[in-house]
Short mmCIF file of C-alpha atoms in Angstrom, two decimals:
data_model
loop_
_atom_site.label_atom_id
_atom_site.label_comp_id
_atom_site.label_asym_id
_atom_site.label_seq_id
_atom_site.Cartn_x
_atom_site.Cartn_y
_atom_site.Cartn_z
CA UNK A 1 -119.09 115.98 -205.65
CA UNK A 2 -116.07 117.67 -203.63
CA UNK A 3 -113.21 115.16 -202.40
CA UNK A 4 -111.53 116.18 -199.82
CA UNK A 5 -109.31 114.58 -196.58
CA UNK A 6 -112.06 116.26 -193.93
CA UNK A 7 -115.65 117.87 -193.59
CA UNK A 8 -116.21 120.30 -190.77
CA UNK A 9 -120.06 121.17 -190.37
CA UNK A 10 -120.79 124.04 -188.84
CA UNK A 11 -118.80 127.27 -189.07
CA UNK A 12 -118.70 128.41 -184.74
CA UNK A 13 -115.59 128.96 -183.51
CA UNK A 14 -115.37 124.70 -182.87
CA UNK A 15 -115.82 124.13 -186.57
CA UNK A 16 -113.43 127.22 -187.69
CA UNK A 17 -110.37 126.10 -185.34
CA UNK A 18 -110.92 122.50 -186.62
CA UNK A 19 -111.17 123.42 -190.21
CA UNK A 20 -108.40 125.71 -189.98
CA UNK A 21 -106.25 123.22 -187.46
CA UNK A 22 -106.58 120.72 -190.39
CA UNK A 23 -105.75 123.28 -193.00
CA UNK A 24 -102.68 124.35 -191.55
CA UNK A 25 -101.62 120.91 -191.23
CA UNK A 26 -101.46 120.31 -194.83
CA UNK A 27 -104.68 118.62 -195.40
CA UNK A 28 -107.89 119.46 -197.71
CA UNK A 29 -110.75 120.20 -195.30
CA UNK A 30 -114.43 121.40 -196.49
CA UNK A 31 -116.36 123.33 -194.09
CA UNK A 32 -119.57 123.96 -194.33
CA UNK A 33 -122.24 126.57 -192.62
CA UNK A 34 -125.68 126.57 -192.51
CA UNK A 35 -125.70 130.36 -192.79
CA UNK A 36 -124.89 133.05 -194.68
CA UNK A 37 -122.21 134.15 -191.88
CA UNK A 38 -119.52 132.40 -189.85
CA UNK A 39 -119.21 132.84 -185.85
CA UNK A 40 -122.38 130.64 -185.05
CA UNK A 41 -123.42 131.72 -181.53
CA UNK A 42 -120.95 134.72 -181.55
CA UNK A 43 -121.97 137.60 -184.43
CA UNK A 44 -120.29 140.37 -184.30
CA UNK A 45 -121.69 143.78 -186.44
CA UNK A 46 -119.16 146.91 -187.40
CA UNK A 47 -120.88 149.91 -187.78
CA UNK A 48 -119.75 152.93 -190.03
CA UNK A 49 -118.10 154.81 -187.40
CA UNK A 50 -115.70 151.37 -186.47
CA UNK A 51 -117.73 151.10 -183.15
CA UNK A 52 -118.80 147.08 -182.85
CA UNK A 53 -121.56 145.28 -181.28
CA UNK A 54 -121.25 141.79 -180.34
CA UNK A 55 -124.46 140.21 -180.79
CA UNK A 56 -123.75 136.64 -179.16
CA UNK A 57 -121.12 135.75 -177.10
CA UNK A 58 -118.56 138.89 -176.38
CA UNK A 59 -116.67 138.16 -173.14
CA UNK A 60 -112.89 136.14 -172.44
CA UNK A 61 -111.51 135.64 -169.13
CA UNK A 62 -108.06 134.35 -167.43
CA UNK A 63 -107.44 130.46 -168.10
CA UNK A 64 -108.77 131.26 -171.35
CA UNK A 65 -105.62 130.01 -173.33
CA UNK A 66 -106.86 129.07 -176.41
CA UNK A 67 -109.06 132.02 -177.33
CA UNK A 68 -106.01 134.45 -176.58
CA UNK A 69 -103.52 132.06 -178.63
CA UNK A 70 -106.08 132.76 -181.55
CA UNK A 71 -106.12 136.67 -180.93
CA UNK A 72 -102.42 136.42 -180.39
CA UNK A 73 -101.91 134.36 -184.03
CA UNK A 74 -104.13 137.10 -185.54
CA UNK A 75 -103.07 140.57 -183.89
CA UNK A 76 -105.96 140.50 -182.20
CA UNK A 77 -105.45 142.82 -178.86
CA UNK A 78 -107.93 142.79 -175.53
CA UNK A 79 -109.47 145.25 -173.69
CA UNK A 80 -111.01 145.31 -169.83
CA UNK A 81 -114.29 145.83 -169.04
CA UNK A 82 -115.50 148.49 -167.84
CA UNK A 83 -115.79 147.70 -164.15
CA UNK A 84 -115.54 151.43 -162.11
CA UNK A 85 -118.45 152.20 -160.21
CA UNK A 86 -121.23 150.69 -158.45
CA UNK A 87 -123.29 147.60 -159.65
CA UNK A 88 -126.92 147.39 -158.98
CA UNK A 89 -128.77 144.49 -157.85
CA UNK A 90 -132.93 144.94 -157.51
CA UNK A 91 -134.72 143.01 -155.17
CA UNK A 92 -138.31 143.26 -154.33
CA UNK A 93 -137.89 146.84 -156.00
CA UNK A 94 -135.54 148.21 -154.54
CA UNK A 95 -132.44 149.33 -156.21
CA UNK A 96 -128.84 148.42 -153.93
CA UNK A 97 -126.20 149.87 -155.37
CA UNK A 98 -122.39 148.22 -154.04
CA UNK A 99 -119.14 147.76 -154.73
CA UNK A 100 -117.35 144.49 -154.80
CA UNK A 101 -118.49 141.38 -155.50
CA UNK A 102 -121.90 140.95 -153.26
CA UNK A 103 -124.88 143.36 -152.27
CA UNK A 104 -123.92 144.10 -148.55
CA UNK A 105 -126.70 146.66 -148.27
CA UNK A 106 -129.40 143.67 -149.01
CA UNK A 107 -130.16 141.83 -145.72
CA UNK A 108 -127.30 140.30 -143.28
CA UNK A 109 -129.62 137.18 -143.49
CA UNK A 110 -130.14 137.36 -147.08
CA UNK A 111 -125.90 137.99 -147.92
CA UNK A 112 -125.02 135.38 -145.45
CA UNK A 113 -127.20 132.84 -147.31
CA UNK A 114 -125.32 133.66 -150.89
CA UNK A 115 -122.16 133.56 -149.52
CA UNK A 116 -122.37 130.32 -147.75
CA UNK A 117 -124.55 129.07 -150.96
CA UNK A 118 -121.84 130.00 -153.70
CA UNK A 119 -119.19 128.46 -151.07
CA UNK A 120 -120.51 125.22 -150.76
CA UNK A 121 -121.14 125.07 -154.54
CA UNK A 122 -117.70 125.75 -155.33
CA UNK A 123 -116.83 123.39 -152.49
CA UNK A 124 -119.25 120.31 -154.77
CA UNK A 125 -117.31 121.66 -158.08
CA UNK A 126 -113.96 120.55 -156.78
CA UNK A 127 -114.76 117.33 -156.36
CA UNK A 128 -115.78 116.86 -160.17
CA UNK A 129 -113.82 114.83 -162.51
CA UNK A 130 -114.10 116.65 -165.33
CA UNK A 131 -113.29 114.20 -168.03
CA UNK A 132 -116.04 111.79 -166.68
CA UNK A 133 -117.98 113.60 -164.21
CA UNK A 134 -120.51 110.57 -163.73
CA UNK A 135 -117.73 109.04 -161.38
CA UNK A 136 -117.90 111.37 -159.28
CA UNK A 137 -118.57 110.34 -155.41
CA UNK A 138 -121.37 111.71 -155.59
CA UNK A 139 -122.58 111.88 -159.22
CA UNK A 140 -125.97 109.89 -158.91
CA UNK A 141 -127.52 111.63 -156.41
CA UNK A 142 -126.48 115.02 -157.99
CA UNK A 143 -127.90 113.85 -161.11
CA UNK A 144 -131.36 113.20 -159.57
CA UNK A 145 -131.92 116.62 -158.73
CA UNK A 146 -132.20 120.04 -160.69
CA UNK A 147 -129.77 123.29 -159.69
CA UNK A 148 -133.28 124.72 -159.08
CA UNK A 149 -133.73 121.75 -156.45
CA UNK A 150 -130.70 122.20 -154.76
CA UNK A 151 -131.20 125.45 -154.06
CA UNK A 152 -134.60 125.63 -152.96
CA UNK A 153 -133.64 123.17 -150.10
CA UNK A 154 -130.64 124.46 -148.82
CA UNK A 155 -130.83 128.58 -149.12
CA UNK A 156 -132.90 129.26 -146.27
CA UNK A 157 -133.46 133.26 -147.64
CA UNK A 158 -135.74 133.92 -150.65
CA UNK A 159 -133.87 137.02 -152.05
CA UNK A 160 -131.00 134.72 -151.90
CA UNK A 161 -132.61 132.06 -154.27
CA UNK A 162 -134.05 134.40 -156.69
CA UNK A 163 -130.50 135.60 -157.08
CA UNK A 164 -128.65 132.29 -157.07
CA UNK A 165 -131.37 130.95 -159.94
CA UNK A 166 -131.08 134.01 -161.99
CA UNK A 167 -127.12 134.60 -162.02
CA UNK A 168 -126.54 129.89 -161.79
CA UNK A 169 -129.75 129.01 -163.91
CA UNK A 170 -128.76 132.09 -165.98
CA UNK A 171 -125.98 130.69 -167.41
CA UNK A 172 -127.97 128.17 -169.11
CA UNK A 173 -130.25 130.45 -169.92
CA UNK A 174 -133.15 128.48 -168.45
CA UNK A 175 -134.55 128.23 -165.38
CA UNK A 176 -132.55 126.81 -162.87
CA UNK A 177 -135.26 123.56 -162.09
CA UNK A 178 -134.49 122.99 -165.93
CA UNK A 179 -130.78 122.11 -165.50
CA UNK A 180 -129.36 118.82 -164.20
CA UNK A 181 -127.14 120.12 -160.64
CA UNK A 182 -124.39 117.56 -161.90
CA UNK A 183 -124.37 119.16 -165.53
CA UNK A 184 -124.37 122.78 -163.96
CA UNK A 185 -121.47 121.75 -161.44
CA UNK A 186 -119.57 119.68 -163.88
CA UNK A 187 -120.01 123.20 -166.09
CA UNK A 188 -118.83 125.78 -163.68
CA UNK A 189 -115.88 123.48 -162.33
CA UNK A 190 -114.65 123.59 -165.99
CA UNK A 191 -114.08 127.62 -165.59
CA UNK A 192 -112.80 127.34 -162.00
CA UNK A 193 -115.89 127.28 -160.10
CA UNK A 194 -118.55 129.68 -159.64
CA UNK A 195 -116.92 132.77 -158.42
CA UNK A 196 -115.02 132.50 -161.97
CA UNK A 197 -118.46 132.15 -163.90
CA UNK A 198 -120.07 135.58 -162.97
CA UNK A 199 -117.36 137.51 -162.02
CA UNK A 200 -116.31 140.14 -163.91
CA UNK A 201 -112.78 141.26 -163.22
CA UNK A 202 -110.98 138.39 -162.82
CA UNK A 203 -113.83 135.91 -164.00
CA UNK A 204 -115.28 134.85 -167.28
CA UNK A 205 -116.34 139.00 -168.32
CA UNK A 206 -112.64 140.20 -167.39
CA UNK A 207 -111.90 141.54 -171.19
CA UNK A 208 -113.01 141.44 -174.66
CA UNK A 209 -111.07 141.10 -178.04
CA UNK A 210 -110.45 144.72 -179.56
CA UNK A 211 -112.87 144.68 -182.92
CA UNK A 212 -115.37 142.53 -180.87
CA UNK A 213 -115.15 138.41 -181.86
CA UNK A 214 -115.14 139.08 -185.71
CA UNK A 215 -111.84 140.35 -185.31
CA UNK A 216 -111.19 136.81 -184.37
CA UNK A 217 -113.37 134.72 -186.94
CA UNK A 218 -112.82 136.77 -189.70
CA UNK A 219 -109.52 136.30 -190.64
CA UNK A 220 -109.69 132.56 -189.33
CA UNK A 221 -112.94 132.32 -192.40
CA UNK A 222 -110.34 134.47 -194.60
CA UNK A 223 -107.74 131.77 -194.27
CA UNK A 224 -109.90 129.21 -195.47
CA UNK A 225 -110.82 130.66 -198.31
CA UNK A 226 -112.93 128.36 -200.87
CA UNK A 227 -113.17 125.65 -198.56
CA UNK A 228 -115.95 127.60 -196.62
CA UNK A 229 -119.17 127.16 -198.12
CA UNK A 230 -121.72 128.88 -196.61
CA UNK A 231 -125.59 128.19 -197.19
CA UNK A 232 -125.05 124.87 -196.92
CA UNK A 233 -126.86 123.26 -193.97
CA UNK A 234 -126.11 119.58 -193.75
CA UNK A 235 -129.33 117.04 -194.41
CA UNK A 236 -127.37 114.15 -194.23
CA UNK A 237 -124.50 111.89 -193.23
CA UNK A 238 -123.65 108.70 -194.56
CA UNK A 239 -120.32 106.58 -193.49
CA UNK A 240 -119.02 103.40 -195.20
CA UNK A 241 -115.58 101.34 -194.91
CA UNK A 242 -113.73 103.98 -197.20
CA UNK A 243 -115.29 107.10 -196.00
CA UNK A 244 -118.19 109.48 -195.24
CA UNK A 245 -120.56 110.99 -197.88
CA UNK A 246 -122.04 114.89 -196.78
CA UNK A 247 -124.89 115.82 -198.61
CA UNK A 248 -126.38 119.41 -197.51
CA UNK A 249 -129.20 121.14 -199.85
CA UNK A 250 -126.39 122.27 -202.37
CA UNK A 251 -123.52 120.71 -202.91
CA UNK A 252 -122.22 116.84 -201.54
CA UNK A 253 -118.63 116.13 -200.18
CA UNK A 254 -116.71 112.74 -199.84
CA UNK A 255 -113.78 112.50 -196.99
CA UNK A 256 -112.11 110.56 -195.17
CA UNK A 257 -113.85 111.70 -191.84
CA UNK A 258 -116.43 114.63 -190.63
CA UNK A 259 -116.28 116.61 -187.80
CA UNK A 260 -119.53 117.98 -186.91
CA UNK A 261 -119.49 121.39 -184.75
CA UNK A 262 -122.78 122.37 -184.21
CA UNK A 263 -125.16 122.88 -181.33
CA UNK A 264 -126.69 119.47 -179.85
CA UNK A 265 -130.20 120.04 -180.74
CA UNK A 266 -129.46 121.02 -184.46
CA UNK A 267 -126.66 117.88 -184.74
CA UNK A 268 -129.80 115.72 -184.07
CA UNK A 269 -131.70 116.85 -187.06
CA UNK A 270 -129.24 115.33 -189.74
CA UNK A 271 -130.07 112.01 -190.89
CA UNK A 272 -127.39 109.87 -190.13
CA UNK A 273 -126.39 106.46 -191.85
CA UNK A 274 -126.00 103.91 -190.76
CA UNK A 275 -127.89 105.35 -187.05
CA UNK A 276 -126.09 106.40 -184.70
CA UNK A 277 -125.52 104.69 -181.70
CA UNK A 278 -128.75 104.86 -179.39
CA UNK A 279 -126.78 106.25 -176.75
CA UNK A 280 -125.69 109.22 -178.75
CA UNK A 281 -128.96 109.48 -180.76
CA UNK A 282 -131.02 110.33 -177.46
CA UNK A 283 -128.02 112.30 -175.98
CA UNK A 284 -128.87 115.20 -179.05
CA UNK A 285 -132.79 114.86 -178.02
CA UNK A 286 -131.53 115.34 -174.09
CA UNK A 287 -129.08 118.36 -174.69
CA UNK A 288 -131.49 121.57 -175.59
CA UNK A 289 -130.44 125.21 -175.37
CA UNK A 290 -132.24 127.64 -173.51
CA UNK A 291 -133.82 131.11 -174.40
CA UNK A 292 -132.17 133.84 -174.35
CA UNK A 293 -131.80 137.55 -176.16
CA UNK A 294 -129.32 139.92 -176.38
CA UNK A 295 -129.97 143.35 -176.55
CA UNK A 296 -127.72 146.63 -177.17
CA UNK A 297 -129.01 150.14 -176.89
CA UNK A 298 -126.42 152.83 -178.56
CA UNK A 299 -126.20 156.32 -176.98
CA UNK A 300 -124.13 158.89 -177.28
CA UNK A 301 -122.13 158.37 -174.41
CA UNK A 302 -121.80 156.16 -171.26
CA UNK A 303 -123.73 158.55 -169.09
CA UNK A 304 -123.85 155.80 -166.23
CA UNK A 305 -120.23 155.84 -165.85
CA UNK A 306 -120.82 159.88 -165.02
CA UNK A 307 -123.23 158.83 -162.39
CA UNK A 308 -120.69 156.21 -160.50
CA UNK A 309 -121.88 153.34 -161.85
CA UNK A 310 -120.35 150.23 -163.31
CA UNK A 311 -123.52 149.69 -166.19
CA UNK A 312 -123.79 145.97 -164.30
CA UNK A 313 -126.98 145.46 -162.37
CA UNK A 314 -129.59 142.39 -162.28
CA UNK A 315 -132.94 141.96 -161.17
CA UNK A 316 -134.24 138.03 -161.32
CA UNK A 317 -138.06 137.96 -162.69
CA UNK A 318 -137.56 141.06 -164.37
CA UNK A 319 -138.04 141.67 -168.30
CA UNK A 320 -133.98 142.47 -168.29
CA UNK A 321 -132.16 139.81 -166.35
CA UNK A 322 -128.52 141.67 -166.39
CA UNK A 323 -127.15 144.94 -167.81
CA UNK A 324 -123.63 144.98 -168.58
CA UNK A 325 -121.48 148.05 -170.15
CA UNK A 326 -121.03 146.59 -173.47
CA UNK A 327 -118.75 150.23 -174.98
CA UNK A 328 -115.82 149.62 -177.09
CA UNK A 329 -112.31 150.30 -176.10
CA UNK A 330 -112.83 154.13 -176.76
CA UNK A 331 -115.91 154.44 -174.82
CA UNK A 332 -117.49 155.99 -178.18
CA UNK A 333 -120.63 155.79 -178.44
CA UNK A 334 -121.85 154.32 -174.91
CA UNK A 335 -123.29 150.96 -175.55
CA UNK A 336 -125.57 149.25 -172.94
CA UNK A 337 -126.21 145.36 -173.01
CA UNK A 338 -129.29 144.00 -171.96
CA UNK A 339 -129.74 140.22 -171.62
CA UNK A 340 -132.98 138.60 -171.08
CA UNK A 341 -132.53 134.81 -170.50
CA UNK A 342 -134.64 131.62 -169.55
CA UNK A 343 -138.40 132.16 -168.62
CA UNK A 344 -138.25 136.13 -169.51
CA UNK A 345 -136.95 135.63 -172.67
CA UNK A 346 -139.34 133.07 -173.75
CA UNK A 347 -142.25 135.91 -172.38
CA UNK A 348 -140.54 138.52 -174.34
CA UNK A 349 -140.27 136.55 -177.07
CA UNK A 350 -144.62 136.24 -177.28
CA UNK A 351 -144.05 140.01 -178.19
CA UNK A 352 -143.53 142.14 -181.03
CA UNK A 353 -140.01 144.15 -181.49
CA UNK A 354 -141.95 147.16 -180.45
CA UNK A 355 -143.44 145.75 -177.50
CA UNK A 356 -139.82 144.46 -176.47
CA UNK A 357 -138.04 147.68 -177.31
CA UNK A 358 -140.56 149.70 -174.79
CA UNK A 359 -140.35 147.31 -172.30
CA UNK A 360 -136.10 147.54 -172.38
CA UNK A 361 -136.13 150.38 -172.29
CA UNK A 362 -138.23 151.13 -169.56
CA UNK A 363 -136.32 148.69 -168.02
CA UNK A 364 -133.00 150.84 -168.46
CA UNK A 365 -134.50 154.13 -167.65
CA UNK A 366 -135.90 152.37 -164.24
CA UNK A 367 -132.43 151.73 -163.54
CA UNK A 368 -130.34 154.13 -164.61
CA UNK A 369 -132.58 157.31 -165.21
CA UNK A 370 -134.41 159.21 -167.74
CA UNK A 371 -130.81 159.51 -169.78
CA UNK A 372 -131.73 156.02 -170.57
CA UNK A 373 -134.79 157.28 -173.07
CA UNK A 374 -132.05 159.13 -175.33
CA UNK A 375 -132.04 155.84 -177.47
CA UNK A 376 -129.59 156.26 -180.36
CA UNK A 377 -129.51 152.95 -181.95
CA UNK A 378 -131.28 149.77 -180.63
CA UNK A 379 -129.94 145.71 -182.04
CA UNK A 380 -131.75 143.18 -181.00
CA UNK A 381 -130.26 139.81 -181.12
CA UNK A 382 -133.33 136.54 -179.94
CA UNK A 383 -130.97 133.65 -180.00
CA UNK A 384 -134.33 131.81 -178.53
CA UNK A 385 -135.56 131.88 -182.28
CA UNK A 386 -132.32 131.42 -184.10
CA UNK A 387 -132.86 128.43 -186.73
CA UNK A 388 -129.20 126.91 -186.64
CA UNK A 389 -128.39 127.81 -182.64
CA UNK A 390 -131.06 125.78 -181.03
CA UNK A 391 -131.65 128.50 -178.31
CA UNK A 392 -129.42 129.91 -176.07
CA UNK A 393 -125.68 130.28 -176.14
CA UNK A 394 -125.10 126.68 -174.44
CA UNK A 395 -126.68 123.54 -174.44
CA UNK A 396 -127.33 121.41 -171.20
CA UNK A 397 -128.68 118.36 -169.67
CA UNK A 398 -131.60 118.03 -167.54
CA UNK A 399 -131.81 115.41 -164.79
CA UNK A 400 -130.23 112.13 -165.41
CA UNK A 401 -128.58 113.15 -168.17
CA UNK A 402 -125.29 112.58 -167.51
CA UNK A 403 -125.16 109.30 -165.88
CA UNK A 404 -127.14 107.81 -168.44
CA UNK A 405 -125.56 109.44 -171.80
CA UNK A 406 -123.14 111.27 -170.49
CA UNK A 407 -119.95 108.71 -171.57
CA UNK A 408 -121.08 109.58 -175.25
CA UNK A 409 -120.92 112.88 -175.17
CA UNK A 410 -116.56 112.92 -176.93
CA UNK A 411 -115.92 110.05 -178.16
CA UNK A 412 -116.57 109.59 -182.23
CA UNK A 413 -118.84 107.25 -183.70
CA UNK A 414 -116.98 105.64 -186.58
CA UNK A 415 -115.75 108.45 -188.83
CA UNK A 416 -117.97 110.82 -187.08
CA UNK A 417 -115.96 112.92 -184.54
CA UNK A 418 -117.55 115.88 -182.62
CA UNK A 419 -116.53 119.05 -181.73
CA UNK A 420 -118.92 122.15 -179.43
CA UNK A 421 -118.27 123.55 -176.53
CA UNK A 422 -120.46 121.51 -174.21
CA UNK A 423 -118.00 118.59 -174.94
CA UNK A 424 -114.96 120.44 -173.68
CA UNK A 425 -113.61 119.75 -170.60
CA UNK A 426 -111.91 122.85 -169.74
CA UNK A 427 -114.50 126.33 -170.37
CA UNK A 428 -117.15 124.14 -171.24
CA UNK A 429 -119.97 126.93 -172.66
CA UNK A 430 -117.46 129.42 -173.37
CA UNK A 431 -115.80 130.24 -176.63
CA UNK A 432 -112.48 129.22 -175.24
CA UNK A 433 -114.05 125.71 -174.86
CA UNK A 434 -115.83 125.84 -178.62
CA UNK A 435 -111.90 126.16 -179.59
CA UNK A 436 -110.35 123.70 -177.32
CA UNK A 437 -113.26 121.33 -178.93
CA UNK A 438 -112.22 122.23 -182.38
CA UNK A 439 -108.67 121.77 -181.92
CA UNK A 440 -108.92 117.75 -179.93
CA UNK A 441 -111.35 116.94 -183.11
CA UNK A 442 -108.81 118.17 -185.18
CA UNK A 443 -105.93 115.95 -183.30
CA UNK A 444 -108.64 113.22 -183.63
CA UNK A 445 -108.98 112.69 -186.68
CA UNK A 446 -105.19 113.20 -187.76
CA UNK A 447 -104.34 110.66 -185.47
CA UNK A 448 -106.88 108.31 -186.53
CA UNK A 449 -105.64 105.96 -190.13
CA UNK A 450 -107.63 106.45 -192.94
CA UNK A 451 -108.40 103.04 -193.52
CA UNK A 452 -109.83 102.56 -190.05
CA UNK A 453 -113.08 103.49 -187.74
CA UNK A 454 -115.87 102.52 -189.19
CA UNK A 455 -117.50 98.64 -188.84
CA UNK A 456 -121.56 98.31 -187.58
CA UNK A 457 -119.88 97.11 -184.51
CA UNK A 458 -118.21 100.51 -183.74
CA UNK A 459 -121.65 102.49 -184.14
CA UNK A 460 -123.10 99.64 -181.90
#
């Protein structure tokens, strides 16, 4: 038995910041991981040569305070993206390569349709309070209806939908009829709006942290020292008048209060007593992730920068959703990220690593030429599979979600608090939110007394 003033489950970048929030303010925190690694949906692997791949989540973007006040506390430096040259966008085949931010050589009709789409969108986010997005105007009726819904009846073009469900439904990584249009809105208003979410310069893939994320998480684990146990998922909760009791398959911890920071779908396995409230019980069965898998092919150099191109492109329905130039801040060796999410992942996923690798491939070489074969190294990352993730890199809410369970999604039940990026406010899905989650559980449960918080009628 391990006494200690706080337990933090899970070992993301919400659990870390609260652990280490806690730490720093003079308390005794236990944090425990399911893994044998910290960085939960981010995983970032050094090779010999110092070149990194991120394997999860990679990207930060402007408004993301927190994030940089963590590289900033650790020496942590950014880098751009790699944004020169032409991006690609296949429709029906055909390759269009552009500059900017749409494919003017698609269609007038087609253009026209995603421009006035993504403005009216971004039009719907600003009306969204973010803090209780069910009160919006307009929050039932957007609840009733799927992203996928909304845009099949009001873009007109179908090149124009396949896009706007591959690079909207994308970022859930499911299909865009899987994904509530109130949860999606109340998402992308969190970053800014749309334009934000898949923008690179100037959006949400602007830069990335010098050393990749586990320049971030790795000192943050370092500073924690013995209180991060890893190999330790949690099986079960208990809370009484004087505290809560974590028992995972090795080792059991008595505190005050526990934070837990892991994804929805996985917080819903542990056995909680006394239950939870009903409302937050079904919320974790209504939250899932989505599919998704990351893929980075190593060559020797960035050969598509040679050719004029930006290494972006996206083709909806195809094996390889996106491309992105995933190279360090040398350029050396070129690295190429391919990211299969929703409906093609899951596919992909009914295949062998073989099977995958040839079809990637072939995917790259279709795109950017026969350069593309010259395979150095090739890392697969299937978050779809991943035990302790739950799928994809965010969860979300189907239809009526929101409205119904929605008001449960922050606030702690007893001496359970909860931290995860899905219940930020501000980047909600982005790392930048996973911290800003971390460090309001943290405040939480500082502020709260230790002798208060849990009665049967505060779980009711």
């Amino acid at each position: 038995m391990s006494d200690v003033d706080y337990c933090v489950v899970g070992a993301g970048f919400a659990g870390l910041t609260a652990a280490l929030r806690l730490k720093q303010a003079g308390r005794s925190v236990a944090l425990l991981e399911a893994r044998d690694r910290v960085g939960g949906r981010t995983y970032t692997l050094t090779r010999d040569d110092g070149a990194w791949i991120d394997r999860g989540g990679a990207w930060i973007g402007p408004g993301q305070d927190r994030i940089y006040a963590l590289m900033h506390e650790f020496g942590v430096p950014e880098y751009k993206q790699h944004n020169d040259g032409d991006a690609m966008m296949i429709v029906d085949g055909k390759k269009h390569r552009y500059g900017g931010k749409l494919p003017w050589t698609m269609s007038p009709w087609a253009v026209a349709n995603l421009g006035l789409a993504l403005l009216a969108v971004e039009k719907m986010c600003k009306t969204i309070p973010r803090e209780n997005p069910w009160e919006a105007a307009d929050a039932a009726e957007w609840d009733r209806i799927s992203l996928g819904a909304w845009i099949e009846g009001n873009v007109m073009s179908k090149p124009a939908r396949d896009m706007l469900d591959m690079a909207l439904g994308g970022l859930y990584t499911c299909a865009a009829s899987e994904v509530s249009l109130l949860w999606a809105l109340l998402q992308m208003a969190s970053g800014g709006g749309p334009g934000f979410c898949i923008t690179g310069k100037g959006g949400s893939q602007d830069a990335r942290p010098v050393g990749g994320m586990g320049a971030i998480y790795r000192p943050m684990a370092a500073q924690l020292g013995a209180a991060l146990h890893l190999q330790q998922p949690v099986r079960r909760i208990t809370q009484d008048a004087d505290g809560v009791t974590v028992a995972s398959e090795g080792m059991t911890v008595r505190a005050e209060r526990v934070i837990v920071a892991i994804p929805m779908a996985i917080a819903g396995s542990i056995d909680y007593q006394p239950l939870l409230p009903a409302d937050r019980s079904l919320l974790h069965q209504r939250m899932p992730g989505g599919a998704v898998i990351k893929t980075s092919v190593v060559y020797d150099e960035p050969f598509w920068r040679a050719d004029g191109l930006s290494g972006q492109s996206a083709a909806a329905g195809t094996p390889v959703t996106i491309t992105i130039d995933a190279c360090t801040d040398t350029a050396d060796p070129g690295i190429m990220c391919a990211i299969t999410e929703g409906p093609a992942a899951r596919e992909l996923t009914k295949l062998d690593e073989a099977a995958r690798k040839a079809i990637v491939v072939g995917e790259l070489v279709d795109r950017f030429g026969e350069k593309a074969n010259a395979v150095v190294e090739y890392h697969e990352q299937n978050w779809t599979i991943e035990r302790y993730s739950g799928g994809g890199m965010i969860s979300h809410a189907s239809t009526g979600v929101l409205t119904e369970y929605g008001p449960s999604l922050r606030p702690p039940c007893g001496r359970i608090h909860w931290a995860g990026t899905e219940t930020s406010t501000t980047m909600c899905g982005w790392i930048d939110g996973a911290i800003r989650s971390g460090e309001r559980a943290a405040a939480e449960v500082l502020a709260a007394r230790s002798t208060a918080g849990f009665t049967q009628a505060a779980l009711s």
